[in-house]
mmCIF file of C-alpha atoms in Angstrom:
data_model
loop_
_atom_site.group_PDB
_atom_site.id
_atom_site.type_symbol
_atom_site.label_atom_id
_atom_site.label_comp_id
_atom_site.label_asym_id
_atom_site.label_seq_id
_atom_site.Cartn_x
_atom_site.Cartn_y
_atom_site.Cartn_z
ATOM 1 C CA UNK A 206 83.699 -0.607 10.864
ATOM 2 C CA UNK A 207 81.237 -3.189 12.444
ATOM 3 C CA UNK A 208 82.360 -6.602 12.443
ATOM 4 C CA UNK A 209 81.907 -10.307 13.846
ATOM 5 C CA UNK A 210 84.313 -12.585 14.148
ATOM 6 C CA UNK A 211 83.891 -16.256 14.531
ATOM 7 C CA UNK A 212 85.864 -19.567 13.749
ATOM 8 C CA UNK A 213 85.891 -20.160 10.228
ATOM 9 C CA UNK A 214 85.568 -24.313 11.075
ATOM 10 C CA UNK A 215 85.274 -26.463 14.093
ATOM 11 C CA UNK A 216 85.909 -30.400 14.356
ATOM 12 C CA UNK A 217 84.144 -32.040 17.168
ATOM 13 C CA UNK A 218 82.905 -35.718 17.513
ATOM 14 C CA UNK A 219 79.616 -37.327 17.670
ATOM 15 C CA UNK A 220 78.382 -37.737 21.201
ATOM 16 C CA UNK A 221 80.895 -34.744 22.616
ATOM 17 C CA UNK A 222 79.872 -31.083 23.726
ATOM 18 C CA UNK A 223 81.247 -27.999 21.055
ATOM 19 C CA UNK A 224 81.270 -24.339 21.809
ATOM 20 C CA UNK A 225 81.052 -22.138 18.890
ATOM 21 C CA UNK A 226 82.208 -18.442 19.562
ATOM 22 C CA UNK A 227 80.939 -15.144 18.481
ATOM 23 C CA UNK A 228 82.443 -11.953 19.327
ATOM 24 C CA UNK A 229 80.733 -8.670 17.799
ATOM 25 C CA UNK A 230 82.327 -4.866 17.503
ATOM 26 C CA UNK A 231 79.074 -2.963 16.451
ATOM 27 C CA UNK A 232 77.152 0.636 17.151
ATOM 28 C CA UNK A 233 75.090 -0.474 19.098
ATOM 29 C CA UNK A 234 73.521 -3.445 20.128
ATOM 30 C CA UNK A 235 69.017 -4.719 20.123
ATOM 31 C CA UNK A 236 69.847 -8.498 20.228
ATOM 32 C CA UNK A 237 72.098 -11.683 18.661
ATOM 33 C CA UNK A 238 70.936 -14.409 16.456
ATOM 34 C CA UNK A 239 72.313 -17.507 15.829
ATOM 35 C CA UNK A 240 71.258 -19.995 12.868
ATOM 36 C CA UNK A 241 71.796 -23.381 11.516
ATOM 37 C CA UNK A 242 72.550 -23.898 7.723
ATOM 38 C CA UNK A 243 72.990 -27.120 6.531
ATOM 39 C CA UNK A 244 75.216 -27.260 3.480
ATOM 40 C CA UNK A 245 72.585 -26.735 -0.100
ATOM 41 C CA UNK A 246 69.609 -26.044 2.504
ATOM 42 C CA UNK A 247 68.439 -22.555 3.648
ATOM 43 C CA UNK A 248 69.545 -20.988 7.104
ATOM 44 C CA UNK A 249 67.245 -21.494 9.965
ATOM 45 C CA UNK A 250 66.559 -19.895 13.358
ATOM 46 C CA UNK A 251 68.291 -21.258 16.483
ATOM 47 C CA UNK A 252 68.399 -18.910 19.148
ATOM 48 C CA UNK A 253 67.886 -14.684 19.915
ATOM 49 C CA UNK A 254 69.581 -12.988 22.916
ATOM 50 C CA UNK A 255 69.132 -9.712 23.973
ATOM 51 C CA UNK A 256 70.097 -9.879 27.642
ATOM 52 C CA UNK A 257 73.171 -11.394 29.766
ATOM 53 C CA UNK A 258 72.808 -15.054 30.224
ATOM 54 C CA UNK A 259 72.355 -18.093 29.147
ATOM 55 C CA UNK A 260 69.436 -19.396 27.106
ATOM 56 C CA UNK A 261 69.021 -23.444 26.800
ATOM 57 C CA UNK A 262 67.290 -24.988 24.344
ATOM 58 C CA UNK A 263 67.127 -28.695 24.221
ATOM 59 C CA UNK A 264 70.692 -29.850 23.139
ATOM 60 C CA UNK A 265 71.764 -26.213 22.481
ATOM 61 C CA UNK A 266 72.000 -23.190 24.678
ATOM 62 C CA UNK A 267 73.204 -19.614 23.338
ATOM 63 C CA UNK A 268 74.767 -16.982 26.067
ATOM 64 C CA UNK A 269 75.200 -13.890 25.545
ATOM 65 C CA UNK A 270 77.858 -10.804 27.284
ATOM 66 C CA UNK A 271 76.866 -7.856 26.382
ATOM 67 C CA UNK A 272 79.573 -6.004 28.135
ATOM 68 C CA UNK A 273 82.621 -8.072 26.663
ATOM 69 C CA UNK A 274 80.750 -8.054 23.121
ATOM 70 C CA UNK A 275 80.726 -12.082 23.275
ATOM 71 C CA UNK A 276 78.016 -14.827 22.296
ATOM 72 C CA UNK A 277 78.762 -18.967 22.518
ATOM 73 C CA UNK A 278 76.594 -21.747 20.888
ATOM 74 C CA UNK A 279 76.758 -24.441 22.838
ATOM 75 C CA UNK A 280 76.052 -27.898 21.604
ATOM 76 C CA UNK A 281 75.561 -31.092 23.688
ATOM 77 C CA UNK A 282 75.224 -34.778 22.592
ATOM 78 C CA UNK A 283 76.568 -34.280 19.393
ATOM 79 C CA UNK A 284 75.053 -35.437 16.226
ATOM 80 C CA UNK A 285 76.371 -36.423 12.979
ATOM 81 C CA UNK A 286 73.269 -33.933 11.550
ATOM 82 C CA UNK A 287 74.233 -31.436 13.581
ATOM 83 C CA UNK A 288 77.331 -30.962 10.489
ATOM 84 C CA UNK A 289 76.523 -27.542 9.168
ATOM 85 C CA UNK A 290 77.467 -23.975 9.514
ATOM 86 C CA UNK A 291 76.247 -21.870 12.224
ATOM 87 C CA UNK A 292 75.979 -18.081 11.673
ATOM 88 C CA UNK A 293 75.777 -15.541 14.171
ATOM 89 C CA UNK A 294 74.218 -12.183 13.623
ATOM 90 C CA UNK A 295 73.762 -8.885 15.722
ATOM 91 C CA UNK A 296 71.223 -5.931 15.347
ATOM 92 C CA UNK A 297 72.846 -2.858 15.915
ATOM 93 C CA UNK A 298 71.495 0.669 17.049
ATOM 94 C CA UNK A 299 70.332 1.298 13.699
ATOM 95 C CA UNK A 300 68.525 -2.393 13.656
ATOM 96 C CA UNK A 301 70.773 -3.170 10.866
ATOM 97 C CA UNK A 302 71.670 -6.987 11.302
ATOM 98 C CA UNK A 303 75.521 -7.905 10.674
ATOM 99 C CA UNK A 304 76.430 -11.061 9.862
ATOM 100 C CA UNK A 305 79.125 -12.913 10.486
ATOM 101 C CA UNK A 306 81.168 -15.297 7.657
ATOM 102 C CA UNK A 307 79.871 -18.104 9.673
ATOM 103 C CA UNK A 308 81.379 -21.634 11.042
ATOM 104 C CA UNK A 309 81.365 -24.789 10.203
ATOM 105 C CA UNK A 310 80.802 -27.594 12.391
ATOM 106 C CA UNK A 311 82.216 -31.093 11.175
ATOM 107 C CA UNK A 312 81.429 -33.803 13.408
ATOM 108 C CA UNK A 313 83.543 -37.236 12.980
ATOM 109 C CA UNK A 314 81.846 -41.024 14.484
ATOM 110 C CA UNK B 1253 54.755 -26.737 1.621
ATOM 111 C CA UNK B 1254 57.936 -24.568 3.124
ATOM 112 C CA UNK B 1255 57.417 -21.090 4.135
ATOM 113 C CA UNK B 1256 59.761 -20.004 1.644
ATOM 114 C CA UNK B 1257 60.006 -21.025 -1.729
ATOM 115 C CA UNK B 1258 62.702 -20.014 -4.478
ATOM 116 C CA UNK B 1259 63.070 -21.227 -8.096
ATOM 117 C CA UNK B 1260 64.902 -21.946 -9.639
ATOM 118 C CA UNK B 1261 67.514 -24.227 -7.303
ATOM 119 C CA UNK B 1262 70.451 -23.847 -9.932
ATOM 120 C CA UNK B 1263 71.031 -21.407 -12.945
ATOM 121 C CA UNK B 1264 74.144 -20.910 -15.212
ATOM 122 C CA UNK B 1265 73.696 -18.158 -17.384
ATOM 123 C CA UNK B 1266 76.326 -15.872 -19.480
ATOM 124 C CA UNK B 1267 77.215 -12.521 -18.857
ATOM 125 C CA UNK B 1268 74.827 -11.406 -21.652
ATOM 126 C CA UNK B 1269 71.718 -12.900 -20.680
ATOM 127 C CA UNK B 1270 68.902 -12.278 -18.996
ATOM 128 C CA UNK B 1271 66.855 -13.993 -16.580
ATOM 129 C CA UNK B 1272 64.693 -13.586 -13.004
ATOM 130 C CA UNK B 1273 64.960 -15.644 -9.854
ATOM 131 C CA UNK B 1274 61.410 -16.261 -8.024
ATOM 132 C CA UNK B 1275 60.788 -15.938 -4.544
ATOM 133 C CA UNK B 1276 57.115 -16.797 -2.756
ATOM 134 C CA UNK B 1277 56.268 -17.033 0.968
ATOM 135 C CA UNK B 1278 53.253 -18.695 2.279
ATOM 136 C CA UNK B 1279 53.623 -17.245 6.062
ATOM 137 C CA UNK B 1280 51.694 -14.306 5.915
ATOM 138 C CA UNK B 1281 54.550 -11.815 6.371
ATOM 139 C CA UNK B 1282 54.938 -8.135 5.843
ATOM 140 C CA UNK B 1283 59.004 -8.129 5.118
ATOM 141 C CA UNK B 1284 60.904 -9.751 2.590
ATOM 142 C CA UNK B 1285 64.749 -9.739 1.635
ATOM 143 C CA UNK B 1286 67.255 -10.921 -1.378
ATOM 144 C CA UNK B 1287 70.728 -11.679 0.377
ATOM 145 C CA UNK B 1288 73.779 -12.661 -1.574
ATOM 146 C CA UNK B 1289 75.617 -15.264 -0.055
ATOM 147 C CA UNK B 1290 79.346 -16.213 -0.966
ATOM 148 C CA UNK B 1291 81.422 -18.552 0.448
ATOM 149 C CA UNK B 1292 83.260 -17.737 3.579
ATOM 150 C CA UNK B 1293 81.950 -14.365 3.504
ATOM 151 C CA UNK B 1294 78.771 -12.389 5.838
ATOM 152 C CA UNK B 1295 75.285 -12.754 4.247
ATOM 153 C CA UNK B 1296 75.120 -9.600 2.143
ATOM 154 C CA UNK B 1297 71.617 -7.638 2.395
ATOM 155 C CA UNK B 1298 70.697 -6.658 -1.026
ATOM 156 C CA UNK B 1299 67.411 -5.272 -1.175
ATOM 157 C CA UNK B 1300 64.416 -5.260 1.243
ATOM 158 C CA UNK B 1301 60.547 -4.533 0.708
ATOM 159 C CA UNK B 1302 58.492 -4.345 3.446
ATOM 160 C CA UNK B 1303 54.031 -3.747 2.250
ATOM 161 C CA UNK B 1304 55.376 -4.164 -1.182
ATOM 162 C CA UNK B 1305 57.531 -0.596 -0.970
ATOM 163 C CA UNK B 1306 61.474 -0.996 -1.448
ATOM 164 C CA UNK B 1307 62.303 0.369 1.699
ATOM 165 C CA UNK B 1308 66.952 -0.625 1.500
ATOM 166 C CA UNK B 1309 69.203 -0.674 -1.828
ATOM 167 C CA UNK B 1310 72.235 -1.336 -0.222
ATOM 168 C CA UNK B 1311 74.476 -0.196 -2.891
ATOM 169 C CA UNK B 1312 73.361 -2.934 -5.321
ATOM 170 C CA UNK B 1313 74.478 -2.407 -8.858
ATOM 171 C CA UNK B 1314 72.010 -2.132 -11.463
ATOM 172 C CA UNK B 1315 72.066 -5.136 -13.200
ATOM 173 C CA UNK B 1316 70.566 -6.711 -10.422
ATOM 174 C CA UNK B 1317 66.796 -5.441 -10.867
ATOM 175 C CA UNK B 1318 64.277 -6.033 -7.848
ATOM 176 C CA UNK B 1319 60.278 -6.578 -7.904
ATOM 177 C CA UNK B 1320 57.445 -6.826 -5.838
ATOM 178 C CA UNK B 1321 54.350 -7.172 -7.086
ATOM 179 C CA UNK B 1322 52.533 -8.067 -3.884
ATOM 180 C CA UNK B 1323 53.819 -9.018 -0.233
ATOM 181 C CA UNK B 1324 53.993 -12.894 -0.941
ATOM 182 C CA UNK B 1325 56.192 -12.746 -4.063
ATOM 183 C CA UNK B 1326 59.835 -10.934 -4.702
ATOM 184 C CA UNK B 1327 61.877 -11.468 -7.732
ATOM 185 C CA UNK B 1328 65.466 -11.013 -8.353
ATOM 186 C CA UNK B 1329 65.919 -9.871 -12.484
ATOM 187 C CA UNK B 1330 69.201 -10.029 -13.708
ATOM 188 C CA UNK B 1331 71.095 -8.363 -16.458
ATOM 189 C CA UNK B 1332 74.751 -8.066 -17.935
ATOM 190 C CA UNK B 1333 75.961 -10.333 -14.761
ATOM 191 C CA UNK B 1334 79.525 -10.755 -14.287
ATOM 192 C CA UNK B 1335 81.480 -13.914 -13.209
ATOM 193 C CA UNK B 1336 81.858 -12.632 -9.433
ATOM 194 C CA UNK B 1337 78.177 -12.254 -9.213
ATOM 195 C CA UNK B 1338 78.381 -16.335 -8.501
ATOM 196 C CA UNK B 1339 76.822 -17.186 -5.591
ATOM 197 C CA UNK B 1340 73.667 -18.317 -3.675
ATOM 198 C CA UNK B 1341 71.295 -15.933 -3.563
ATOM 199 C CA UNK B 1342 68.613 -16.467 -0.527
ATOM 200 C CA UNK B 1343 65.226 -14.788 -0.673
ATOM 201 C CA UNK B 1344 64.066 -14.570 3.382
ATOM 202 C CA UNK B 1345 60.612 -12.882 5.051
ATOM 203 C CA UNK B 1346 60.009 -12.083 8.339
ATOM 204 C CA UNK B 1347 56.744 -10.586 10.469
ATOM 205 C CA UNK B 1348 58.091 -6.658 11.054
ATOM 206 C CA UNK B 1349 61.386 -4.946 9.006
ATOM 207 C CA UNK B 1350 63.059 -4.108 11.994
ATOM 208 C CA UNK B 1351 65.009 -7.174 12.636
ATOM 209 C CA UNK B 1352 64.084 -7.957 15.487
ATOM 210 C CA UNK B 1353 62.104 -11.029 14.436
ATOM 211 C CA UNK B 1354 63.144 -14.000 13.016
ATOM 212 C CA UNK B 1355 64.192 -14.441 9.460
ATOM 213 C CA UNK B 1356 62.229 -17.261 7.131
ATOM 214 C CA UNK B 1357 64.898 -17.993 4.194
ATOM 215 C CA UNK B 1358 63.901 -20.041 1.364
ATOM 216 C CA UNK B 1359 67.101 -22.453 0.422
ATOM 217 C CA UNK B 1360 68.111 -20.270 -2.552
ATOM 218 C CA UNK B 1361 69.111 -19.900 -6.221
ATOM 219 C CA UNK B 1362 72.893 -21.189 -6.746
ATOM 220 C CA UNK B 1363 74.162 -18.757 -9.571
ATOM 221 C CA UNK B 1364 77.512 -19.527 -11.927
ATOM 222 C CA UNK B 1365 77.978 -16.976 -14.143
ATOM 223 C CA UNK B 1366 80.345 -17.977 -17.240
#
């Protein structure tokens, strides 16, 4: 079946750099997401990859392998708001999105 | 005002009651979705409209009852629930229905049922 697979939690502290990994088994593949949920709040949009690379976005950048089925978030600077799960989804051929169970980030001072 | 609004926040109901969760978006979007969200498990798809039609069921049982009545509003009715239907439940929209767009969630409807 299709899966993701990603830490279930991640410690880091404030001020340091974090990579979050993502790796995806799927039918297919039309692009990755990644999104930010803080805890009691609603998910939100952080990134979309659909070819090799790496995309950088302020304090976080997102690459993507398509051929080893692999995806980071990386996170600079670290903030104690940046504390919250970060979820990582694929489209497959169908343009079904699979989830994955998500990790959480806990940054210490 | 956030894109995505759902009501109520919290709801404890039994397993013989009956009540609706509310979802409204104010971004002008075709799609919209009810996940089911449990912890330390994937976001489950439950049901998606896209123009108002129910276009995915994804194996939802029935006491879990969806409606459109237009493409800003979605509602989740429930009947009969049992305990393991606890969870959050998060209403999202987005532009098209084939995923390749963004998602807009609202922050959800945190379900115990007792």
């Amino acid at each position: 079946g299709q899966h993701i697979d990603q830490p279930t939690e991640m410690t880091a502290t404030e001020g340091a750099i974090v990579q979050i990994n993502c790796t995806y088994q799927t039918s297919g593949f039309n692009g990755l997401f990644w999104y930010q949920q803080h805890a009691g709040e609603a998910p939100t949009f952080l990134s979309y990859n659909v070819l090799d690379g790496l995309e950088e976005k302020g304090r976080f950048s997102s690459f993507l392998s398509r051929s080893k089925g692999y995806s980071y978030l990386l996170l600079k600077e670290l903030q104690m708001k940046d504390s919250a799960s970060y979820l990582c989804a694929v489209i497959d051929s169908n343009y079904q999105l699979i989830w994955g169970a998500g990790t959480k980030l806990i940054i210490k001072p | 005002e956030t894109g995505v609004t759902q009501t109520p926040r919290h709801l404890v109901m039994g397993m013989t009651n009956k009540k609706s969760l509310k979802c409204e978006q104010h971004l002008g979007h075709n799609a919209m979705y009810w996940y089911k969200q449990s912890a330390k498990k994937p976001l489950e798809l439950m049901f998606v409209y896209n123009f108002k039609e129910q276009t995915e069921n994804n194996s939802v049982p029935s006491r879990f009852s969806p409606e459109c009545p237009n493409s800003s509003h979605l509602f989740l009715h429930l009947h009969t629930l049992q305990p393991e239907d606890s969870a959050l439940y998060l209403c999202a929209s987005s532009q098209g229905r084939d995923n390749t767009g963004e998602l807009f969630f609202g922050e959800g409807s945190r379900l115990t049922v007792l």
